[in-house]
PDB file of C-alpha atoms in Angstrom:
ATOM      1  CA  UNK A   1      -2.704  24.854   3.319  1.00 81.00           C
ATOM      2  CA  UNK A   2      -3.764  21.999   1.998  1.00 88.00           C
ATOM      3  CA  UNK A   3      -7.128  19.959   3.108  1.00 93.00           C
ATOM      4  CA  UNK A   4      -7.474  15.914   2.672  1.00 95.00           C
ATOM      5  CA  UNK A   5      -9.899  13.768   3.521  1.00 96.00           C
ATOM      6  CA  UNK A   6     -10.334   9.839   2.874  1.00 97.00           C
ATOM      7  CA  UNK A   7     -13.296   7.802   1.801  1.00 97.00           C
ATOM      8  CA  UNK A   8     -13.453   3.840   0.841  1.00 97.00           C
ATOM      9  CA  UNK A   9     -13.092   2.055   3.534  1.00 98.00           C
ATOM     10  CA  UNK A  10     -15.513  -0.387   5.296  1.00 98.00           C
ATOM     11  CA  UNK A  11     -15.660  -4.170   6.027  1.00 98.00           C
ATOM     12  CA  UNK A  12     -14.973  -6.895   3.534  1.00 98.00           C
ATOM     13  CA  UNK A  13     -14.006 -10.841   3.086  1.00 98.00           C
ATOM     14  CA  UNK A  14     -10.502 -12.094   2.833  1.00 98.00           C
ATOM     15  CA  UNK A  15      -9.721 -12.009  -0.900  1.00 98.00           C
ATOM     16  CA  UNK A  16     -11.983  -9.236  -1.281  1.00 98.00           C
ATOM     17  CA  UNK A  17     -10.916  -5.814  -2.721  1.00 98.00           C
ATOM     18  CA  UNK A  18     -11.282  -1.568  -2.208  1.00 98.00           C
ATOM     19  CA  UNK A  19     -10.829   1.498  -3.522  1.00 98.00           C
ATOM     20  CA  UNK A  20      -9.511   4.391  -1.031  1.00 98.00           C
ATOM     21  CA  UNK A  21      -9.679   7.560  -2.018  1.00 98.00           C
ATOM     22  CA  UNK A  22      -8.123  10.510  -0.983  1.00 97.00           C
ATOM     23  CA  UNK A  23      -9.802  14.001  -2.346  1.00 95.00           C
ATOM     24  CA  UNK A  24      -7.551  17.656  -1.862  1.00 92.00           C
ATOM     25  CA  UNK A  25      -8.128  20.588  -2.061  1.00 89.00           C
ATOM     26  CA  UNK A  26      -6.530  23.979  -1.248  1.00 73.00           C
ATOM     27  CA  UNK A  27      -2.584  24.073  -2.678  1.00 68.00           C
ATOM     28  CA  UNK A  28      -2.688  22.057  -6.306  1.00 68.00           C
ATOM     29  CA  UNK A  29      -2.083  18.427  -5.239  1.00 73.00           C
ATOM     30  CA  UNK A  30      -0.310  17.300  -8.246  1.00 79.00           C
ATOM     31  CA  UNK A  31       3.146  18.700  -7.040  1.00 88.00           C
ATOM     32  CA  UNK A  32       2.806  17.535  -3.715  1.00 92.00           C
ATOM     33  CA  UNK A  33       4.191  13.278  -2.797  1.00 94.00           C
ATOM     34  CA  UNK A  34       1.104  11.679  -1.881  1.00 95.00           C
ATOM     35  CA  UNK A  35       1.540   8.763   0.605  1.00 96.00           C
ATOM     36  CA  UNK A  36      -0.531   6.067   1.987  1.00 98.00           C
ATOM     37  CA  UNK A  37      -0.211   4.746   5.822  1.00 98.00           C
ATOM     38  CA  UNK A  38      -1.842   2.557   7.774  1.00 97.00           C
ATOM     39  CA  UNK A  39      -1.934   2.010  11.731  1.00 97.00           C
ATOM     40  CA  UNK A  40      -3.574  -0.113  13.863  1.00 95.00           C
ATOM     41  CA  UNK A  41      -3.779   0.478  17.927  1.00 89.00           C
ATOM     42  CA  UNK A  42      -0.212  -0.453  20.147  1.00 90.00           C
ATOM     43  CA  UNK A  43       1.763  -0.344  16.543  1.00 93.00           C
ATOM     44  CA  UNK A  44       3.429   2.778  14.528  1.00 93.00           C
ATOM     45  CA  UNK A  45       1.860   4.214  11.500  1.00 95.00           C
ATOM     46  CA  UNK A  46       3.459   2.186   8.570  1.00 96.00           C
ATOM     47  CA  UNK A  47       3.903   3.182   5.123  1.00 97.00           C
ATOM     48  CA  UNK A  48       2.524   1.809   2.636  1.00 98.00           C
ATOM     49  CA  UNK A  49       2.184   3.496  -0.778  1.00 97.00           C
ATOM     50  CA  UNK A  50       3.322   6.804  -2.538  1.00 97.00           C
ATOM     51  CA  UNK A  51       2.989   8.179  -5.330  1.00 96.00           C
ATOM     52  CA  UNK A  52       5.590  11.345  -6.599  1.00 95.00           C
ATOM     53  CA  UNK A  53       4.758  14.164  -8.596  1.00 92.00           C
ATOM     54  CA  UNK A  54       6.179  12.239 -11.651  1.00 93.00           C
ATOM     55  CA  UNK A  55       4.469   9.196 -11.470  1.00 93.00           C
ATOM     56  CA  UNK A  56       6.940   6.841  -9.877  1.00 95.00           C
ATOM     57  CA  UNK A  57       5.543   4.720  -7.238  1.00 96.00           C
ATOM     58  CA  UNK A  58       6.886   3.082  -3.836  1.00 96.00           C
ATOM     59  CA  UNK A  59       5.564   0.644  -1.734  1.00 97.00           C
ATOM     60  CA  UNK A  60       5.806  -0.128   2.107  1.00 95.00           C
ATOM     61  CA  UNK A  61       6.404  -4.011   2.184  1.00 91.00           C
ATOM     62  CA  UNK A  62       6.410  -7.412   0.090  1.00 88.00           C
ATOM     63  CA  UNK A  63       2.923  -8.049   1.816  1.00 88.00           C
ATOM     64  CA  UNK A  64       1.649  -4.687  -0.350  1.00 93.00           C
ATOM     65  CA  UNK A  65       3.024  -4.840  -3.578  1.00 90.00           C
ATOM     66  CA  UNK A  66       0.982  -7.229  -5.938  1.00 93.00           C
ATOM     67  CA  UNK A  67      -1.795  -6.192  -3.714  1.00 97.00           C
ATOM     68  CA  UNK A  68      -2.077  -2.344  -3.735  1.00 98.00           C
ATOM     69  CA  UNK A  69      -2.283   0.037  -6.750  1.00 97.00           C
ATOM     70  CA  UNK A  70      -1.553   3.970  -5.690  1.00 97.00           C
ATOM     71  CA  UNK A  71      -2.670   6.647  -8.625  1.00 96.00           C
ATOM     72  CA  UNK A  72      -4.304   9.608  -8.765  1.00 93.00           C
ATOM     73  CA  UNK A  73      -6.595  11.639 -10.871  1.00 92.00           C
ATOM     74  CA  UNK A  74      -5.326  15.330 -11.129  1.00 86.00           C
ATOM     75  CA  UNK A  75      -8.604  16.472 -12.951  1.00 87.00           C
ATOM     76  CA  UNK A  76     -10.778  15.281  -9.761  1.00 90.00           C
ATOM     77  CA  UNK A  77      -7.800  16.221  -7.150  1.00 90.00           C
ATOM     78  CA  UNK A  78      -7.962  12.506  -6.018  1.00 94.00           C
ATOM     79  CA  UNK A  79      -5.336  10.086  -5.079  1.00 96.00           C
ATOM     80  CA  UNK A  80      -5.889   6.278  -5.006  1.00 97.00           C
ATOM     81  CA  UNK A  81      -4.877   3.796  -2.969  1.00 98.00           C
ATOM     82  CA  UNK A  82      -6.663  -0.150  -4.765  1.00 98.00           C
ATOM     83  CA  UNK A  83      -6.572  -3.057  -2.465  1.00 98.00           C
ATOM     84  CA  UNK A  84      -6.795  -6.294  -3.697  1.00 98.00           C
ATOM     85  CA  UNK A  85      -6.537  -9.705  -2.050  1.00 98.00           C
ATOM     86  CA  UNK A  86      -7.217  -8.104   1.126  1.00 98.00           C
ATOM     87  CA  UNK A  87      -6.002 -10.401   4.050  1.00 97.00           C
ATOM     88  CA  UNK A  88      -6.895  -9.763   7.817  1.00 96.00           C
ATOM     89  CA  UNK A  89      -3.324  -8.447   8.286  1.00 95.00           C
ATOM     90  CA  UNK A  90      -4.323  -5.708   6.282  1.00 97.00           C
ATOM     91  CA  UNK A  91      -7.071  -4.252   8.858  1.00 97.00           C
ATOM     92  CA  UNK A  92      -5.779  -0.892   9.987  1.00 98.00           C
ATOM     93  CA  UNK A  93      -7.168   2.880   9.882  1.00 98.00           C
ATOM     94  CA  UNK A  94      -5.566   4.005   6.493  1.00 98.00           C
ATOM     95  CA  UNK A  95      -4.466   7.741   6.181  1.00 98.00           C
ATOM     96  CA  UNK A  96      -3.677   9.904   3.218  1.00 97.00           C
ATOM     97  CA  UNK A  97      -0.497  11.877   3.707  1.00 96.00           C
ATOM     98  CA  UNK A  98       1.315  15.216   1.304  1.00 95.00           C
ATOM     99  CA  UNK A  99       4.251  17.069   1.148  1.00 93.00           C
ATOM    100  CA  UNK A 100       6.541  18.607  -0.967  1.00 91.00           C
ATOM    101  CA  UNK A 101       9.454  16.921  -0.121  1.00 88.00           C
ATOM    102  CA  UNK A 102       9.706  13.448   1.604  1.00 85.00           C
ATOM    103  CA  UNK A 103      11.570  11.431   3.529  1.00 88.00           C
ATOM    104  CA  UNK A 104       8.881   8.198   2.311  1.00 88.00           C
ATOM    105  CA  UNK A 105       8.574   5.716   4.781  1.00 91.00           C
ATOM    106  CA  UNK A 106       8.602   8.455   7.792  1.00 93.00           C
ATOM    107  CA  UNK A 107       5.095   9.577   8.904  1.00 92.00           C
ATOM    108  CA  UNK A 108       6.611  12.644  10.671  1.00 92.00           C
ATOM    109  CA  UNK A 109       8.002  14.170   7.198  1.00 92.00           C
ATOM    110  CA  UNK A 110       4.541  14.701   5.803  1.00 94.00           C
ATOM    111  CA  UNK A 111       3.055  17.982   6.590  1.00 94.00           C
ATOM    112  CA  UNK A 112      -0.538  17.347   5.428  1.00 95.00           C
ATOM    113  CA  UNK A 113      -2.978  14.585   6.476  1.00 96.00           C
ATOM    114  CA  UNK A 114      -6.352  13.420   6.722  1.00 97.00           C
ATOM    115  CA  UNK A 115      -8.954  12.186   8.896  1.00 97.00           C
ATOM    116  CA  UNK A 116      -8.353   8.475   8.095  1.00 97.00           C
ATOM    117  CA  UNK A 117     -10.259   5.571   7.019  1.00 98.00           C
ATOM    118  CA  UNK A 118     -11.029   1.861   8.795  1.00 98.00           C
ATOM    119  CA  UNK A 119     -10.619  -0.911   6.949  1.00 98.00           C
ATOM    120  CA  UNK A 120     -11.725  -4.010   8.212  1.00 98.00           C
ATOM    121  CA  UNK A 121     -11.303  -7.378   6.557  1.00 98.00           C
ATOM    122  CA  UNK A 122     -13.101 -10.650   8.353  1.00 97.00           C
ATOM    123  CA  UNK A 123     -10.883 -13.853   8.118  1.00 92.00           C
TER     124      UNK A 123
END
């Protein structure tokens, strides 16, 4: 079993920027995918980051790439999810997501997820 839970988010300005983090612990994270969604009410959860147990990265959309940065830190069991340039369109509750094995823009392929996070950012 594996345990995750999100910190980071809050309210901030257009243009402005946070860190997400995303903490495990139970089944050694670093061999897991670790993905990044976001959803806001009426719309599906979207992807938008992961990171694989090699390194390689994917993102969700044009909109996110430039913008978002996912890493991790396997001493601390964290995974990362940057956000610059924030625009409103990026105001969503943002969840950390693992599995073994992915299908990575799906939401119902990952086994493990956490609490979730609001991020909020003012026009």
């Amino acid at each position: 079993q594996v345990r995750l839970v999100e910190s980071g988010g809050g309210l901030v300005q257009a243009g402005g920027s946070l860190r997400l983090a995303c903490a495990a612990s139970g089944r050694t994270f670093s061999t897991f995918f670790m993905g990044w969604f976001r959803q806001t009410p009426g719309k599906e959860r979207e992807f938008v980051a992961l990171l694989s147990p090699s390194g390689s990265t994917t993102y969700g959309s044009d909109s996110v790439k430039g913008r978002f940065t996912i890493s991790r830190d396997d001493a601390k069991n964290t995974v990362y999810l940057q956000m610059n340039s924030l625009k409103p369109e990026d105001t969503a509750v943002y969840y950390c997501a693992a599995d073994l094995a992915v299908n990575v823009r799906d939401p119902l392929s990952y086994k493990y997820w956490g609490q979730g996070t609001q991020v909020t950012v003012s026009s």
